Amino acid sequence: MIQRLTSTLQVKPFDFMRKSDPQQILNFIQNEHPQTIALVLSYLEPDQAGAVLSALPVELQAQVARRIAQMDRTSPETIAQVERILEKKISSSSVTEDYTQTGGITSIVSVLNGVDRTTERNILEKLEQQNPDLAEEIKKRMFVFEDIIILDDRAIQRVIRESENEDLILAMRTASDEVKDLLFKNMSDRMAASFKEELNYMGPVRLHDVEEAQTRIVNTVRKLEDAGELVIARGNGDDVIV
C-alpha cells in the first residue's frame, strides 16, 4: 500500500497536499511534468490519488499511470526540490533520510482501484499500447480472488453460475473462511454440501493449479463487469446500484 512506501520518513513527502481536496491538488499539479504528477500521486492516499488521476486530461492519465508503475527509488533531493516548487503554491514541508521507495506496481494498483471504471479502462488500454507487459501485470493485481467478498450476493451468484464447478472447488482450496462462507451462502444447499465434501476429501493439488482456477474466476468477474452485468464497488463511491 502507498501508506507503507514512506515509513522511513519522519514527515511524509507532500504531507501538506494530503490536507487538500482532490480538486485543489489538481489545480496545483495539472500543469506540471507528468513525472512530477506521478511522484506526487504516489505519495497521496489511494482515494485522493485516484480522484486526481480521474480528473486529469484523458491523454495525460495513461502517461502518469505508467510513470507511477515504473517508478522505483527517488532521491530525497529530488523530492525536496519538487516540494519546494509546489509549496510556494500551498504551504511548506520537509523531507529527510535516504533514498525511499516510491511508486511501483502496488502503488498504481491502489490508485486505479480508486478510479471509476471508464478511467481505469482508458488508462489500461493506453498502457497496453505503450507497454503490454506492464499493463498485463497491473491487470493481474487489480482484482484478486479474495476480493470477491466486495461483490453483492446477486453478483456472486452470477459468478458461480458462469464458472466451472471444478474451478470453483480448486479456487476455494486456499481461500479464507470468509470467502468460502460467502460462496457457500450463495449456492443451493445441495451444491454447497457437494462442494464441502469435495474440499474435505480433496487430495494434494498444485498451488499453480489453484492460482490458475482463481485467475479464471477473476477473469469471469471482469468479463461480467465489462458487460455491465455486475459492479465492483470502487473507492470513489460512483458505482452504486439502486
XYZ file of C-alpha atoms in Angstrom:
242
model
C 0.000 0.000 0.000
C 1.020 3.616 -0.574
C 0.963 4.259 3.193
C 3.945 1.919 3.650
C 6.057 3.490 0.941
C 7.236 6.342 3.168
C 7.607 4.575 6.502
C 11.264 5.595 6.769
C 10.476 9.313 6.696
C 9.826 11.414 9.784
C 7.489 13.573 7.736
C 5.826 12.060 4.718
C 6.589 13.840 1.454
C 3.785 16.068 0.217
C 2.013 15.784 3.558
C 0.689 19.300 3.041
C -1.159 18.102 -0.068
C -2.878 15.339 1.869
C -4.816 18.050 3.662
C -6.215 19.408 0.376
C -9.189 18.101 -1.541
C -8.596 16.426 -4.951
C -9.744 19.470 -6.930
C -7.258 21.711 -5.134
C -4.477 19.193 -5.732
C -5.439 19.010 -9.399
C -5.181 22.785 -9.677
C -1.739 22.684 -8.079
C -0.189 19.975 -10.267
C -2.111 19.608 -13.534
C 0.343 21.777 -15.477
C 3.432 20.070 -14.065
C 5.514 17.495 -15.944
C 3.879 14.004 -15.954
C 6.798 12.665 -13.884
C 6.167 15.314 -11.227
C 2.463 14.484 -11.153
C 3.303 10.778 -10.845
C 5.672 11.466 -7.949
C 3.061 13.473 -6.055
C 0.248 10.959 -6.641
C 2.423 8.067 -5.473
C 2.577 9.682 -2.030
C -1.109 10.561 -1.665
C -3.791 8.325 -0.172
C -5.149 5.946 -2.852
C -8.618 7.535 -2.859
C -7.111 11.013 -3.216
C -4.725 9.914 -5.950
C -7.485 8.079 -7.794
C -9.726 11.143 -7.782
C -6.929 13.371 -9.107
C -5.929 10.837 -11.774
C -9.548 10.578 -12.936
C -9.739 14.363 -13.301
C -6.589 14.705 -15.412
C -6.966 15.089 -19.192
C -7.519 11.695 -20.822
C -4.291 11.849 -22.822
C -2.330 12.502 -19.617
C -3.862 9.752 -17.453
C -2.022 6.804 -19.023
C 1.281 8.692 -19.051
C 1.025 9.364 -15.328
C -0.154 5.823 -14.518
C 2.751 4.320 -16.468
C 5.263 6.558 -14.686
C 3.894 5.594 -11.251
C 4.073 1.896 -12.124
C 7.648 2.163 -13.387
C 8.879 4.406 -10.577
C 11.424 2.843 -8.232
C 13.660 4.829 -5.897
C 13.664 8.620 -5.781
C 16.370 10.651 -4.093
C 15.387 12.908 -1.180
C 16.965 15.810 -3.070
C 14.587 15.311 -5.993
C 11.584 15.001 -3.692
C 12.628 18.097 -1.754
C 13.111 20.062 -4.969
C 9.626 19.179 -6.190
C 8.216 20.025 -2.773
C 9.904 23.432 -2.785
C 8.306 24.228 -6.129
C 4.859 23.118 -5.043
C 4.958 24.524 -1.525
C 5.091 28.023 -2.992
C 1.559 27.318 -4.172
C 0.370 25.712 -0.945
C 2.497 25.510 2.211
C 5.829 24.186 3.428
C 7.137 20.711 4.158
C 10.466 18.938 4.660
C 11.945 15.563 3.887
C 14.974 13.737 5.244
C 16.615 10.319 5.257
C 17.997 8.141 2.483
C 16.509 7.089 -0.798
C 12.937 5.912 -0.357
C 10.793 3.506 -2.311
C 8.350 5.427 -4.488
C 5.545 4.299 -6.757
C 5.676 0.894 -8.388
C 3.048 -1.654 -9.394
C 1.480 -1.813 -5.928
C 1.147 1.952 -5.890
C -0.592 2.281 -9.258
C -2.885 -0.675 -8.463
C -4.010 1.126 -5.294
C -4.596 4.302 -7.292
C -6.505 2.565 -10.093
C -8.696 0.743 -7.589
C -9.928 4.183 -6.556
C -10.889 5.453 -10.011
C -14.093 4.889 -11.952
C -14.281 2.012 -14.434
C -14.183 4.278 -17.516
C -10.978 5.965 -16.380
C -9.444 2.613 -15.457
C -10.309 1.109 -18.851
C -8.939 4.133 -20.712
C -5.653 4.058 -18.805
C -5.173 0.319 -19.237
C -5.954 0.472 -22.960
C -3.351 3.210 -23.419
C -0.836 1.268 -21.327
C -1.443 -1.853 -23.426
C -0.392 0.156 -26.484
C 2.667 1.637 -24.772
C 3.821 -1.276 -22.604
C 1.757 -4.509 -22.910
C 3.746 -6.403 -20.267
C 3.298 -3.650 -17.697
C -0.431 -3.392 -18.449
C -0.852 -7.143 -18.018
C 0.993 -7.136 -14.683
C -1.193 -4.296 -13.400
C -4.396 -6.052 -14.503
C -3.363 -9.275 -12.785
C -3.072 -7.485 -9.459
C -6.085 -5.195 -9.634
C -8.806 -7.660 -8.617
C -7.765 -10.871 -6.923
C -9.893 -13.861 -5.998
C -10.172 -12.865 -2.324
C -11.695 -9.547 -3.454
C -14.864 -11.459 -4.309
C -16.058 -10.509 -0.823
C -16.749 -6.954 -2.048
C -19.374 -8.210 -4.518
C -23.025 -8.330 -3.520
C -24.910 -11.623 -3.274
C -26.549 -11.344 -6.701
C -23.179 -10.722 -8.346
C -21.613 -13.685 -6.555
C -24.473 -15.931 -7.630
C -23.919 -14.823 -11.218
C -20.189 -15.536 -10.991
C -20.925 -19.001 -9.604
C -23.302 -19.732 -12.497
C -20.750 -18.546 -15.065
C -17.846 -20.521 -13.559
C -16.956 -24.183 -13.887
C -17.556 -26.195 -10.716
C -14.050 -27.615 -10.928
C -12.592 -24.095 -10.988
C -14.688 -23.022 -8.010
C -13.625 -26.023 -5.929
C -9.954 -25.572 -6.801
C -10.107 -21.821 -6.168
C -11.622 -22.378 -2.728
C -8.799 -24.709 -1.711
C -6.643 -21.833 -0.393
C -9.448 -19.298 0.139
C -10.116 -17.691 3.504
C -13.036 -18.946 5.590
C -14.776 -15.642 4.877
C -14.642 -16.233 1.124
C -15.700 -19.870 1.450
C -18.651 -18.992 3.678
C -19.756 -16.267 1.276
C -19.642 -18.629 -1.691
C -21.457 -21.404 0.195
C -24.138 -18.920 1.236
C -24.822 -18.088 -2.404
C -25.098 -21.710 -3.567
C -28.014 -24.075 -3.232
C -27.854 -26.284 -0.136
C -27.186 -29.293 -2.332
C -24.349 -27.600 -4.222
C -22.769 -26.270 -1.024
C -22.879 -29.718 0.590
C -21.296 -31.269 -2.506
C -18.524 -28.652 -2.569
C -17.778 -29.097 1.140
C -17.462 -32.842 0.658
C -15.152 -32.350 -2.342
C -12.950 -29.984 -0.354
C -12.818 -32.311 2.653
C -11.675 -35.277 0.593
C -9.550 -33.461 -1.954
C -6.007 -34.763 -2.173
C -2.887 -32.626 -2.652
C -3.083 -30.188 -5.559
C -0.502 -27.906 -7.110
C -0.656 -24.305 -5.955
C -0.208 -23.324 -9.602
C -3.463 -25.121 -10.485
C -5.291 -23.356 -7.664
C -3.999 -19.955 -8.786
C -4.979 -20.648 -12.391
C -8.512 -21.558 -11.303
C -8.711 -18.362 -9.250
C -7.492 -16.359 -12.240
C -10.208 -17.859 -14.453
C -12.848 -16.833 -11.920
C -11.372 -13.332 -11.672
C -11.473 -13.116 -15.477
C -15.146 -14.086 -15.323
C -15.777 -11.286 -12.834
C -14.062 -8.733 -15.069
C -15.861 -10.004 -18.172
C -19.215 -9.572 -16.423
C -18.186 -6.106 -15.237
C -17.158 -5.098 -18.752
C -20.566 -6.262 -19.986
C -22.277 -4.153 -17.327
C -23.764 -7.231 -15.671
C -22.171 -6.661 -12.280
C -20.473 -3.804 -10.488
C -17.267 -3.869 -8.475
C -17.533 -1.324 -5.663
C -14.801 1.278 -6.084
C -13.268 3.838 -3.798
C -14.975 6.923 -5.226
C -18.489 5.660 -4.494
C -19.726 6.276 -8.052
C -20.512 2.626 -8.779
C -23.708 2.283 -6.800
C -26.664 0.230 -7.957
C -30.141 1.463 -6.950
